[in-house]
Amino acid sequence: MSGVVFSMFRMYLLVVALYVVQISSVSAQTNNADVCVVESVEGRAMVWVPGTRQLVAEIGLGLPLEANLKTDDNARVSLLCRNTLNVVVGASTEIRVYKLVPGGRQPIALRLLKGIAGFIFESDEDDGVQVRTPSAVAAIRSTEWAMRVQNDSTAVFARDGSVYVLATGGDSVSLGPGDGIDITASGDMATVVQWGQSRIDLFSELLGPEW
């Protein structure tokens, strides 16, 4: 009987040890070499790195390379990223810290997989931001803009400054203040237009006052 109890105790210790290792691994990946940090949370959102358990997003939690953030319905999360990039992640959205683009100050690259996100980026340095979606890439130096992905189609709106947009179909445009553009899931780009107030208000409503 004692042998059975001892074996069960050893198995318990092994399970506890594996759990501690997993927690330590996630903690290391979300606190060392962070690219973005959670600044505010409204509702519920999850953060994870492939191969680790999911963590509930909370103020101060870091997102390293390859980290994913997914918001629930009616949730919003604000991030402060390197190079003074502010990101507001809307409800039902998934975004990934994709990579740091090689360069002097390692500009940030993010992937907006679905949903909506607003960006505020002000920098006089030789750096920038790239945001990729399933059908487009937006490259920015210093501006305020938003992007929405629905069924792999992309909408891009420049509130201030300029945004360079490259569709996966090969076409490219530069957006100025008030300009917006739609890109289909197959990468076909529509005509650049000045967005009407109703569509701007919709984006503002989805993103909230922090954008």
XYZ file of N, CA, C and O in Angstrom:
844
model
N 0.829 -1.205 0.000
C 0.000 0.000 0.000
C 0.858 1.248 0.000
O 0.593 2.223 -0.708
N 1.915 1.229 0.798
C 2.809 2.386 0.869
C 3.477 2.643 -0.471
O 3.739 3.781 -0.847
N 3.766 1.542 -1.223
C 4.378 1.715 -2.532
C 3.448 2.413 -3.495
O 3.868 3.252 -4.297
N 2.144 2.073 -3.424
C 1.165 2.721 -4.286
C 1.049 4.202 -3.944
O 1.017 5.069 -4.819
N 1.005 4.501 -2.635
C 0.912 5.888 -2.195
C 2.131 6.678 -2.637
O 2.025 7.822 -3.106
N 3.314 6.059 -2.533
C 4.549 6.729 -2.932
C 4.546 7.021 -4.430
O 4.947 8.114 -4.877
N 4.058 6.061 -5.219
C 4.004 6.258 -6.668
C 3.042 7.382 -7.037
O 3.321 8.200 -7.914
N 1.894 7.411 -6.337
C 0.932 8.476 -6.586
C 1.516 9.830 -6.214
O 1.296 10.824 -6.902
N 2.286 9.855 -5.112
C 2.896 11.108 -4.673
C 3.926 11.590 -5.690
O 3.996 12.791 -6.014
N 4.703 10.653 -6.239
C 5.686 11.021 -7.259
C 4.988 11.562 -8.503
O 5.443 12.534 -9.106
N 3.879 10.925 -8.895
C 3.134 11.395 -10.065
C 2.590 12.799 -9.817
O 2.633 13.662 -10.701
N 2.114 13.049 -8.583
C 1.604 14.373 -8.235
C 2.704 15.425 -8.352
O 2.505 16.507 -8.908
N 3.889 15.109 -7.845
C 5.013 16.041 -7.922
C 5.398 16.317 -9.372
O 5.739 17.450 -9.730
N 5.331 15.276 -10.217
C 5.679 15.444 -11.625
C 4.694 16.382 -12.310
O 5.086 17.276 -13.077
N 3.390 16.195 -12.031
C 2.371 17.059 -12.622
C 2.572 18.502 -12.178
O 2.509 19.436 -12.981
N 2.828 18.701 -10.886
C 3.055 20.048 -10.358
C 4.275 20.681 -11.013
O 4.263 21.853 -11.398
N 5.342 19.891 -11.174
C 6.568 20.410 -11.783
C 6.331 20.833 -13.222
O 6.779 21.897 -13.661
N 5.590 20.020 -13.978
C 5.300 20.357 -15.364
C 4.453 21.617 -15.447
O 4.644 22.467 -16.317
N 3.507 21.767 -14.518
C 2.654 22.957 -14.506
C 3.474 24.199 -14.218
O 3.324 25.234 -14.866
N 4.397 24.101 -13.253
C 5.252 25.235 -12.906
C 6.134 25.631 -14.076
O 6.328 26.809 -14.374
N 6.683 24.624 -14.785
C 7.523 24.912 -15.945
C 6.728 25.645 -17.010
O 7.196 26.600 -17.627
N 5.473 25.197 -17.233
C 4.639 25.838 -18.249
C 4.355 27.282 -17.878
O 4.473 28.186 -18.696
N 4.000 27.511 -16.608
C 3.712 28.866 -16.154
C 4.949 29.747 -16.277
O 4.893 30.886 -16.737
N 6.110 29.199 -15.907
C 7.344 29.975 -15.994
C 7.660 30.333 -17.420
O 8.113 31.433 -17.726
N 7.403 29.382 -18.345
C 7.679 29.635 -19.757
C 6.822 30.770 -20.284
O 7.303 31.664 -20.967
N 5.520 30.738 -19.966
C 4.628 31.792 -20.422
C 5.026 33.123 -19.818
O 5.090 34.144 -20.481
N 5.327 33.103 -18.536
C 5.694 34.345 -17.861
C 6.922 34.954 -18.493
O 7.012 36.159 -18.698
N 7.905 34.103 -18.833
C 9.125 34.623 -19.447
C 8.829 35.247 -20.792
O 9.370 36.296 -21.142
N 7.921 34.619 -21.554
C 7.639 35.107 -22.893
C 6.755 36.345 -22.885
O 6.641 37.023 -23.884
N 6.094 36.620 -21.773
C 5.237 37.797 -21.722
C 5.807 38.887 -20.834
O 5.134 39.849 -20.526
N 7.053 38.746 -20.404
C 7.645 39.791 -19.590
C 9.052 40.168 -20.019
O 9.550 41.207 -19.616
N 9.700 39.331 -20.799
C 11.038 39.639 -21.286
C 10.964 40.058 -22.754
O 10.266 39.438 -23.544
N 11.707 41.084 -23.081
C 11.775 41.571 -24.466
C 10.385 41.884 -25.021
O 10.054 41.543 -26.152
N 9.568 42.536 -24.196
C 8.217 42.867 -24.633
C 8.249 43.873 -25.781
O 9.026 44.812 -25.776
N 7.369 43.675 -26.740
C 7.203 44.619 -27.830
C 6.065 45.588 -27.500
O 6.143 46.769 -27.788
N 5.006 45.066 -26.877
C 3.859 45.884 -26.463
C 3.484 45.533 -25.029
O 3.775 44.429 -24.554
N 2.836 46.463 -24.364
C 2.363 46.260 -22.999
C 0.910 46.697 -22.913
O 0.527 47.727 -23.476
N 0.091 45.916 -22.211
C -1.319 46.255 -22.036
C -1.442 47.481 -21.134
O -0.935 47.493 -20.019
N -2.138 48.498 -21.636
C -2.340 49.730 -20.872
C -3.722 49.821 -20.254
O -3.878 50.394 -19.177
N -4.728 49.278 -20.911
C -6.074 49.277 -20.351
C -6.860 48.120 -20.942
O -6.587 47.672 -22.061
N -7.838 47.643 -20.179
C -8.672 46.522 -20.615
C -10.121 46.818 -20.252
O -10.424 47.207 -19.120
N -10.986 46.654 -21.229
C -12.429 46.754 -21.010
C -13.042 45.459 -21.504
O -12.934 45.122 -22.680
N -13.672 44.701 -20.614
C -14.167 43.393 -20.991
C -13.086 42.338 -20.818
O -12.157 42.499 -20.025
N -13.167 41.267 -21.585
C -12.251 40.133 -21.425
C -11.476 39.893 -22.711
O -12.028 39.915 -23.804
N -10.187 39.666 -22.564
C -9.318 39.355 -23.697
C -8.256 38.368 -23.234
O -7.918 38.310 -22.046
N -7.732 37.600 -24.182
C -6.722 36.589 -23.869
C -5.440 36.871 -24.642
O -5.471 37.375 -25.768
N -4.319 36.512 -24.015
C -2.999 36.671 -24.634
C -2.283 35.328 -24.564
O -2.326 34.648 -23.541
N -1.636 34.952 -25.660
C -0.855 33.724 -25.639
C 0.236 33.766 -26.691
O 0.170 34.489 -27.659
N 1.254 32.962 -26.430
C 2.328 32.702 -27.389
C 2.191 31.241 -27.794
O 1.891 30.397 -26.945
N 2.350 30.901 -29.073
C 2.213 29.497 -29.487
C 3.032 28.562 -28.604
O 4.202 28.809 -28.314
N 2.379 27.487 -28.143
C 3.054 26.520 -27.294
C 2.900 26.776 -25.810
O 3.438 26.013 -25.000
N 2.194 27.842 -25.429
C 1.993 28.148 -24.010
C 0.506 28.310 -23.726
O -0.310 28.438 -24.636
N 0.151 28.315 -22.466
C -1.242 28.485 -22.064
C -1.680 29.937 -22.253
O -0.853 30.848 -22.266
N -2.957 30.138 -22.388
C -3.498 31.474 -22.547
C -3.559 32.190 -21.203
O -3.796 31.573 -20.164
N -3.328 33.499 -21.242
C -3.415 34.338 -20.063
C -4.496 35.389 -20.271
O -4.671 35.896 -21.383
N -5.199 35.721 -19.209
C -6.175 36.804 -19.278
C -5.418 38.127 -19.371
O -4.497 38.391 -18.599
N -5.781 38.957 -20.344
C -5.122 40.253 -20.513
C -5.416 41.141 -19.313
O -6.567 41.267 -18.892
N -4.384 41.731 -18.758
C -4.531 42.654 -17.644
C -3.483 43.744 -17.775
O -2.478 43.592 -18.482
N -3.711 44.863 -17.118
C -2.812 46.002 -17.219
C -1.402 45.589 -16.794
O -1.208 44.947 -15.761
N -0.417 45.944 -17.619
C 0.975 45.628 -17.326
C 1.485 44.354 -17.965
O 2.687 44.104 -17.965
N 0.595 43.538 -18.537
C 1.014 42.296 -19.191
C 1.717 42.625 -20.497
O 1.238 43.422 -21.296
N 2.873 42.013 -20.715
C 3.658 42.274 -21.911
C 3.362 41.297 -23.029
O 2.989 40.148 -22.794
N 3.522 41.769 -24.259
C 3.374 40.931 -25.447
C 4.707 40.887 -26.178
O 5.142 41.882 -26.748
N 5.360 39.731 -26.184
C 6.624 39.598 -26.912
C 6.351 39.249 -28.375
O 5.200 39.220 -28.820
N 7.393 39.003 -29.130
C 7.237 38.552 -30.507
C 6.411 37.274 -30.553
O 6.542 36.406 -29.683
N 5.561 37.163 -31.560
C 4.682 36.027 -31.810
C 3.515 35.935 -30.830
O 2.746 34.962 -30.863
N 3.351 36.923 -29.955
C 2.212 36.917 -29.035
C 0.923 37.242 -29.787
O 0.914 38.041 -30.724
N -0.154 36.608 -29.376
C -1.479 36.845 -29.935
C -2.368 37.486 -28.876
O -2.297 37.124 -27.699
N -3.205 38.406 -29.291
C -4.205 39.018 -28.421
C -5.555 38.857 -29.085
O -5.735 39.225 -30.251
N -6.526 38.311 -28.340
C -7.866 38.101 -28.876
C -8.880 38.653 -27.894
O -8.883 38.282 -26.720
N -9.749 39.544 -28.377
C -10.753 40.157 -27.524
C -12.102 39.473 -27.694
O -12.451 39.007 -28.774
N -12.873 39.444 -26.598
C -14.231 38.923 -26.661
C -15.168 39.980 -27.245
O -14.766 41.126 -27.488
N -16.422 39.588 -27.426
C -17.433 40.555 -27.836
C -17.538 41.660 -26.785
O -17.488 41.394 -25.578
N -17.675 42.887 -27.239
C -17.821 44.054 -26.359
C -16.579 44.324 -25.501
O -16.671 44.974 -24.461
N -15.430 43.842 -25.931
C -14.177 44.085 -25.197
C -13.277 45.015 -25.999
O -13.355 45.080 -27.230
N -12.433 45.752 -25.292
C -11.409 46.591 -25.921
C -10.144 46.504 -25.092
O -10.189 46.426 -23.866
N -9.001 46.586 -25.782
C -7.702 46.596 -25.107
C -6.836 47.667 -25.738
O -6.781 47.781 -26.967
N -6.163 48.451 -24.908
C -5.209 49.449 -25.401
C -3.794 48.970 -25.103
O -3.504 48.512 -23.998
N -2.924 49.085 -26.110
C -1.532 48.660 -25.992
C -0.605 49.840 -26.220
O -0.882 50.707 -27.054
N 0.480 49.837 -25.496
C 1.576 50.770 -25.761
C 2.747 49.940 -26.256
O 3.245 49.079 -25.535
N 3.162 50.195 -27.491
C 4.226 49.398 -28.098
C 5.492 50.227 -28.259
O 5.502 51.439 -28.036
N 6.544 49.571 -28.650
C 7.822 50.250 -28.858
C 7.693 51.349 -29.895
O 6.787 51.337 -30.719
N 8.621 52.275 -29.833
C 8.666 53.385 -30.793
C 7.406 54.259 -30.738
O 6.980 54.799 -31.750
N 6.815 54.362 -29.532
C 5.666 55.242 -29.270
C 4.433 54.893 -30.094
O 3.657 55.787 -30.457
N 4.218 53.635 -30.387
C 3.023 53.199 -31.095
C 1.931 52.857 -30.086
O 2.135 52.035 -29.190
N 0.765 53.491 -30.233
C -0.403 53.167 -29.424
C -1.408 52.413 -30.285
O -1.711 52.837 -31.407
N -1.927 51.308 -29.750
C -2.867 50.472 -30.487
C -4.127 50.277 -29.648
O -4.037 49.905 -28.471
N -5.269 50.538 -30.247
C -6.551 50.248 -29.605
C -7.169 49.067 -30.346
O -7.445 49.153 -31.549
N -7.374 47.959 -29.636
C -7.901 46.735 -30.232
C -9.384 46.642 -29.887
O -9.757 46.620 -28.714
N -10.225 46.600 -30.923
C -11.661 46.567 -30.707
C -12.182 45.192 -30.356
O -11.424 44.224 -30.176
N -13.506 45.092 -30.252
C -14.155 43.835 -29.874
C -14.033 42.789 -30.976
O -13.899 43.113 -32.160
N -14.064 41.518 -30.559
C -14.035 40.380 -31.494
C -12.877 40.502 -32.480
O -13.027 40.291 -33.680
N -11.715 40.836 -31.946
C -10.537 41.093 -32.783
C -9.384 40.199 -32.363
O -9.215 39.888 -31.184
N -8.589 39.784 -33.347
C -7.363 39.037 -33.061
C -6.201 39.714 -33.782
O -6.265 39.969 -34.977
N -5.167 40.011 -33.018
C -3.988 40.685 -33.553
C -2.745 39.980 -33.037
O -2.753 39.411 -31.942
N -1.691 39.997 -33.828
C -0.455 39.282 -33.465
C 0.746 40.213 -33.615
O 0.828 40.999 -34.555
N 1.663 40.110 -32.648
C 2.953 40.790 -32.780
C 3.768 39.943 -33.738
O 4.254 38.873 -33.388
N 3.879 40.423 -34.964
C 4.417 39.597 -36.051
C 5.934 39.510 -36.008
O 6.512 38.429 -35.900
N 6.603 40.636 -36.076
C 8.066 40.639 -36.031
C 8.546 42.076 -35.932
O 7.773 43.023 -36.059
N 9.819 42.246 -35.675
C 10.447 43.554 -35.760
C 11.180 43.622 -37.083
O 12.074 42.818 -37.357
N 10.765 44.544 -37.923
C 11.362 44.655 -39.250
C 12.832 45.043 -39.116
O 13.166 45.969 -38.377
N 13.744 44.352 -39.800
C 15.161 44.712 -39.707
C 15.398 46.171 -40.078
O 14.837 46.675 -41.047
N 16.191 46.850 -39.295
C 16.450 48.266 -39.541
C 17.114 48.888 -38.337
O 17.349 48.223 -37.327
N 17.386 50.174 -38.441
C 18.101 50.861 -37.371
C 17.454 50.726 -36.018
O 18.082 50.347 -35.052
N 16.133 51.040 -35.950
C 15.434 50.963 -34.682
C 14.416 49.825 -34.657
O 13.531 49.799 -33.814
N 14.549 48.914 -35.575
C 13.671 47.756 -35.655
C 12.185 48.141 -35.637
O 11.495 47.964 -34.631
N 11.685 48.698 -36.716
C 10.261 49.033 -36.788
C 9.375 47.824 -36.494
O 9.750 46.683 -36.742
N 8.194 48.087 -35.986
C 7.284 47.036 -35.550
C 6.416 46.563 -36.711
O 5.979 47.355 -37.533
N 6.148 45.259 -36.741
C 5.188 44.700 -37.688
C 4.146 43.915 -36.906
O 4.482 43.100 -36.045
N 2.873 44.181 -37.198
C 1.769 43.496 -36.546
C 0.911 42.812 -37.602
O 0.910 43.214 -38.763
N 0.168 41.805 -37.200
C -0.802 41.154 -38.078
C -2.194 41.333 -37.477
O -2.443 40.906 -36.347
N -3.084 41.960 -38.221
C -4.479 42.052 -37.836
C -5.213 40.927 -38.549
O -5.445 40.998 -39.750
N -5.547 39.889 -37.810
C -6.125 38.691 -38.420
C -7.625 38.833 -38.651
O -8.164 38.333 -39.639
N -8.295 39.500 -37.716
C -9.723 39.771 -37.884
C -10.117 40.882 -36.918
O -9.417 41.156 -35.940
N -11.241 41.543 -37.208
C -11.711 42.587 -36.323
C -11.179 43.958 -36.695
O -10.861 44.226 -37.857
N -11.076 44.838 -35.693
C -10.723 46.233 -35.940
C -9.690 46.714 -34.932
O -9.694 46.303 -33.768
N -8.788 47.566 -35.398
C -7.776 48.164 -34.523
C -7.476 49.573 -34.999
O -7.456 49.850 -36.202
N -7.263 50.465 -34.052
C -6.873 51.830 -34.357
C -5.453 52.073 -33.893
O -5.011 51.496 -32.891
N -4.728 52.916 -34.618
C -3.304 53.116 -34.356
C -2.977 54.606 -34.290
O -3.477 55.388 -35.096
N -2.142 54.956 -33.341
C -1.624 56.318 -33.233
C -0.109 56.210 -33.120
O 0.406 55.600 -32.181
N 0.574 56.793 -34.084
C 2.028 56.644 -34.140
C 2.653 57.984 -34.476
O 2.378 58.567 -35.512
N 3.480 58.474 -33.573
C 4.171 59.742 -33.777
C 5.662 59.538 -33.553
O 6.088 59.178 -32.459
N 6.430 59.745 -34.601
C 7.869 59.558 -34.489
C 8.575 60.386 -35.547
O 8.163 60.408 -36.708
N 9.635 61.051 -35.133
C 10.467 61.810 -36.063
C 11.711 61.033 -36.457
O 12.546 61.515 -37.218
N 11.840 59.831 -35.916
C 13.013 59.011 -36.202
C 12.798 58.203 -37.474
O 11.697 58.146 -38.024
N 13.877 57.559 -37.928
C 13.818 56.752 -39.146
C 13.332 55.347 -38.799
O 14.066 54.364 -38.884
N 12.088 55.279 -38.357
C 11.490 53.992 -38.048
C 10.088 53.979 -38.634
O 9.701 54.863 -39.370
N 9.299 52.991 -38.317
C 7.961 52.921 -38.871
C 7.208 51.731 -38.330
O 7.682 51.001 -37.459
N 6.010 51.544 -38.872
C 5.140 50.457 -38.459
C 4.558 49.814 -39.706
O 4.204 50.504 -40.660
N 4.470 48.500 -39.689
C 3.762 47.764 -40.734
C 2.642 46.964 -40.082
O 2.865 46.304 -39.066
N 1.452 47.036 -40.664
C 0.339 46.221 -40.193
C -0.156 45.386 -41.361
O -0.576 45.926 -42.394
N -0.100 44.083 -41.206
C -0.510 43.166 -42.268
C -1.883 42.593 -41.952
O -2.200 42.297 -40.801
N -2.679 42.422 -43.002
C -3.961 41.741 -42.909
C -3.951 40.623 -43.948
O -2.987 40.499 -44.721
N -4.997 39.799 -44.009
C -5.008 38.749 -45.033
C -4.949 39.269 -46.466
O -4.564 38.530 -47.378
N -5.302 40.560 -46.692
C -5.356 41.045 -48.071
C -4.552 42.316 -48.337
O -4.551 42.812 -49.467
N -3.854 42.843 -47.310
C -3.137 44.106 -47.525
C -2.043 44.307 -46.484
O -1.993 43.620 -45.464
N -1.178 45.283 -46.791
C -0.154 45.733 -45.851
C -0.214 47.249 -45.796
O -0.250 47.914 -46.837
N -0.233 47.801 -44.595
C -0.174 49.249 -44.424
C 1.161 49.600 -43.789
O 1.553 49.010 -42.778
N 1.878 50.549 -44.396
C 3.175 50.988 -43.881
C 3.062 52.462 -43.500
O 2.571 53.271 -44.286
N 3.543 52.790 -42.303
C 3.323 54.118 -41.756
C 4.589 54.648 -41.122
O 5.367 53.906 -40.519
N 4.789 55.956 -41.255
C 5.874 56.632 -40.563
C 5.372 57.394 -39.346
O 5.867 57.244 -38.262
N 4.362 58.228 -39.542
C 3.825 59.000 -38.424
C 2.418 59.440 -38.771
O 2.227 60.289 -39.645
N 1.440 58.863 -38.110
C 0.059 59.170 -38.469
C -0.914 58.531 -37.495
O -0.530 57.837 -36.554
N -2.195 58.734 -37.755
C -3.284 58.095 -37.022
C -4.175 57.405 -38.049
O -4.633 58.040 -39.010
N -4.425 56.138 -37.858
C -5.205 55.388 -38.847
C -5.896 54.207 -38.169
O -5.630 53.896 -37.012
N -6.796 53.565 -38.903
C -7.510 52.399 -38.402
C -7.671 51.395 -39.528
O -7.707 51.751 -40.705
N -7.795 50.121 -39.133
C -7.963 49.045 -40.103
C -8.996 48.063 -39.566
O -9.058 47.791 -38.372
N -9.796 47.537 -40.494
C -10.805 46.549 -40.116
C -10.752 45.377 -41.075
O -10.678 45.571 -42.299
N -10.808 44.167 -40.538
C -10.797 42.951 -41.346
C -12.102 42.203 -41.112
O -12.449 41.856 -39.982
N -12.836 41.969 -42.187
C -14.072 41.199 -42.165
C -14.037 40.200 -43.309
O -13.933 40.595 -44.475
N -14.118 38.912 -42.957
C -14.078 37.862 -43.980
C -12.875 38.024 -44.900
O -12.973 37.859 -46.128
N -11.738 38.369 -44.325
C -10.456 38.537 -45.016
C -10.393 39.771 -45.909
O -9.375 40.017 -46.559
N -11.482 40.544 -46.002
C -11.430 41.826 -46.688
C -10.925 42.890 -45.713
O -11.114 42.785 -44.503
N -10.292 43.939 -46.247
C -9.658 44.952 -45.406
C -10.170 46.343 -45.749
O -10.301 46.696 -46.927
N -10.443 47.128 -44.712
C -10.755 48.544 -44.877
C -9.699 49.334 -44.114
O -9.367 49.007 -42.978
N -9.159 50.370 -44.747
C -8.117 51.202 -44.132
C -8.582 52.655 -44.176
O -9.019 53.139 -45.232
N -8.450 53.345 -43.048
C -8.834 54.750 -42.978
C -7.708 55.556 -42.340
O -7.183 55.180 -41.286
N -7.311 56.652 -42.984
C -6.283 57.543 -42.449
C -6.956 58.757 -41.826
O -7.597 59.541 -42.536
N -6.837 58.895 -40.524
C -7.434 60.053 -39.859
C -6.513 61.264 -39.925
O -6.954 62.399 -40.034
N -5.216 61.000 -39.884
C -4.227 62.078 -39.944
C -2.946 61.526 -40.548
O -2.664 60.336 -40.448
N -2.162 62.393 -41.181
C -0.913 61.946 -41.782
C -1.155 61.162 -43.051
O -2.162 61.334 -43.732
N -0.216 60.280 -43.403
C -0.328 59.488 -44.627
C -0.071 58.015 -44.329
O 0.721 57.673 -43.448
N -0.767 57.175 -45.076
C -0.653 55.722 -44.928
C -0.428 55.121 -46.306
O -1.230 55.343 -47.222
N 0.624 54.352 -46.460
C 0.902 53.649 -47.716
C 0.286 52.261 -47.609
O 0.567 51.505 -46.666
N -0.564 51.920 -48.566
C -1.273 50.639 -48.540
C -0.908 49.831 -49.777
O -1.024 50.323 -50.908
N -0.495 48.598 -49.563
C -0.170 47.660 -50.637
C -1.104 46.470 -50.535
O -1.134 45.780 -49.509
N -1.891 46.226 -51.589
C -2.798 45.082 -51.612
C -2.050 43.834 -52.054
O -1.055 43.910 -52.786
N -2.534 42.678 -51.623
C -1.885 41.432 -52.022
C -2.005 41.200 -53.520
O -1.231 40.447 -54.103
N -2.954 41.888 -54.156
C -3.074 41.783 -55.613
C -2.034 42.573 -56.363
O -1.917 42.449 -57.591
N -1.261 43.419 -55.655
C -0.161 44.148 -56.281
C -0.350 45.648 -56.390
O 0.619 46.381 -56.570
N -1.584 46.141 -56.302
C -1.827 47.581 -56.392
C -1.443 48.270 -55.085
O -1.488 47.666 -54.001
N -1.092 49.552 -55.183
C -0.706 50.310 -53.989
C -1.218 51.744 -54.111
O -1.385 52.272 -55.216
N -1.464 52.364 -52.958
C -1.920 53.753 -52.919
C -1.360 54.408 -51.668
O -0.887 53.743 -50.744
N -1.421 55.737 -51.650
C -1.068 56.497 -50.458
C -2.314 57.252 -49.996
O -2.916 57.983 -50.777
N -2.707 57.041 -48.745
C -3.888 57.695 -48.195
C -3.490 58.950 -47.430
O -2.519 58.946 -46.670
N -4.255 60.021 -47.628
C -4.080 61.246 -46.875
C -5.183 61.380 -45.845
O -6.064 60.518 -45.726
N -5.189 62.464 -45.071
C -6.197 62.657 -44.033
C -7.619 62.570 -44.589
O -7.951 63.224 -45.579
N -8.433 61.717 -43.970
C -9.816 61.551 -44.396
C -10.020 60.520 -45.477
O -11.160 60.164 -45.803
N -8.938 60.009 -46.066
C -9.041 59.007 -47.128
C -9.276 57.617 -46.551
O -8.766 57.262 -45.486
N -10.022 56.816 -47.302
C -10.219 55.423 -46.949
C -10.213 54.565 -48.184
O -10.409 55.059 -49.306
N -9.975 53.283 -47.987
C -9.963 52.360 -49.118
C -10.378 50.974 -48.656
O -10.163 50.596 -47.496
N -10.989 50.229 -49.573
C -11.402 48.853 -49.309
C -10.626 47.916 -50.222
O -10.432 48.209 -51.406
N -10.193 46.797 -49.645
C -9.476 45.772 -50.403
C -10.217 44.454 -50.214
O -10.514 44.061 -49.079
N -10.542 43.774 -51.301
C -11.279 42.517 -51.213
C -10.379 41.413 -50.653
O -9.163 41.553 -50.567
N -11.002 40.300 -50.302
C -10.251 39.158 -49.772
C -9.236 38.629 -50.781
O -8.209 38.066 -50.405
N -9.506 38.818 -52.071
C -8.582 38.352 -53.109
C -7.494 39.371 -53.425
O -6.646 39.126 -54.275
N -7.517 40.526 -52.748
C -6.454 41.513 -52.933
C -6.739 42.578 -53.959
O -5.840 43.337 -54.334
N -7.990 42.675 -54.421
C -8.358 43.720 -55.383
C -8.655 45.016 -54.634
O -9.393 45.027 -53.646
N -8.101 46.116 -55.119
C -8.190 47.392 -54.426
C -9.228 48.289 -55.083
O -9.250 48.461 -56.305
N -10.096 48.901 -54.265
C -11.086 49.842 -54.771
C -10.441 51.218 -54.929
O -9.240 51.395 -54.726
N -11.250 52.199 -55.298
C -10.769 53.565 -55.472
C -10.668 54.269 -54.120
O -11.515 54.084 -53.245
N -9.634 55.077 -53.962
C -9.495 55.872 -52.747
C -10.597 56.928 -52.719
O -10.833 57.616 -53.714
N -11.272 57.046 -51.582
C -12.331 58.046 -51.443
C -12.206 58.726 -50.084
O -11.616 58.171 -49.147
N -12.738 59.934 -49.996
C -12.898 60.584 -48.704
C -14.098 59.936 -48.014
O -15.204 59.938 -48.540
N -13.855 59.378 -46.840
C -14.935 58.681 -46.161
C -15.992 59.658 -45.661
O -15.680 60.759 -45.203
N -17.237 59.219 -45.721
C -18.332 59.996 -45.167
C -18.320 59.936 -43.641
O -17.716 59.038 -43.038
N -18.994 60.872 -43.015
C -18.977 60.958 -41.564
C -19.581 59.731 -40.891
O -19.135 59.309 -39.828
N -20.568 59.112 -41.529
C -21.221 57.946 -40.923
C -20.248 56.774 -40.780
O -20.256 56.067 -39.766
N -19.382 56.586 -41.787
C -18.428 55.475 -41.696
C -17.310 55.800 -40.705
O -16.846 54.922 -39.979
N -16.896 57.045 -40.658
C -15.898 57.458 -39.665
C -16.459 57.281 -38.265
O -15.772 56.770 -37.357
N -17.727 57.661 -38.077
C -18.356 57.522 -36.758
C -18.459 56.059 -36.346
O -18.317 55.729 -35.157
N -18.697 55.173 -37.308
C -18.771 53.743 -36.998
C -17.436 53.241 -36.467
O -17.385 52.534 -35.452
N -16.342 53.597 -37.140
C -15.016 53.200 -36.667
C -14.751 53.765 -35.272
O -14.231 53.081 -34.388
N -15.101 55.039 -35.069
C -14.870 55.675 -33.781
C -15.684 54.991 -32.675
O -15.193 54.800 -31.556
N -16.894 54.585 -33.008
C -17.736 53.893 -32.027
C -17.167 52.533 -31.667
O -17.153 52.122 -30.502
N -16.664 51.799 -32.670
C -16.116 50.458 -32.431
C -14.809 50.525 -31.623
O -14.516 49.627 -30.844
N -14.049 51.605 -31.810
C -12.745 51.704 -31.152
C -12.803 52.454 -29.823
O -11.918 52.289 -28.982
N -13.780 53.304 -29.626
C -13.929 54.000 -28.362
C -13.072 55.255 -28.283
O -12.346 55.624 -29.212
N -13.146 55.953 -27.132
C -12.506 57.260 -26.983
C -10.987 57.241 -26.957
O -10.359 58.269 -27.159
N -10.372 56.067 -26.727
C -8.908 56.036 -26.650
C -8.261 56.138 -28.025
O -7.051 56.328 -28.141
N -9.057 55.996 -29.077
C -8.557 56.226 -30.434
C -9.145 57.503 -30.987
O -8.507 58.296 -31.555
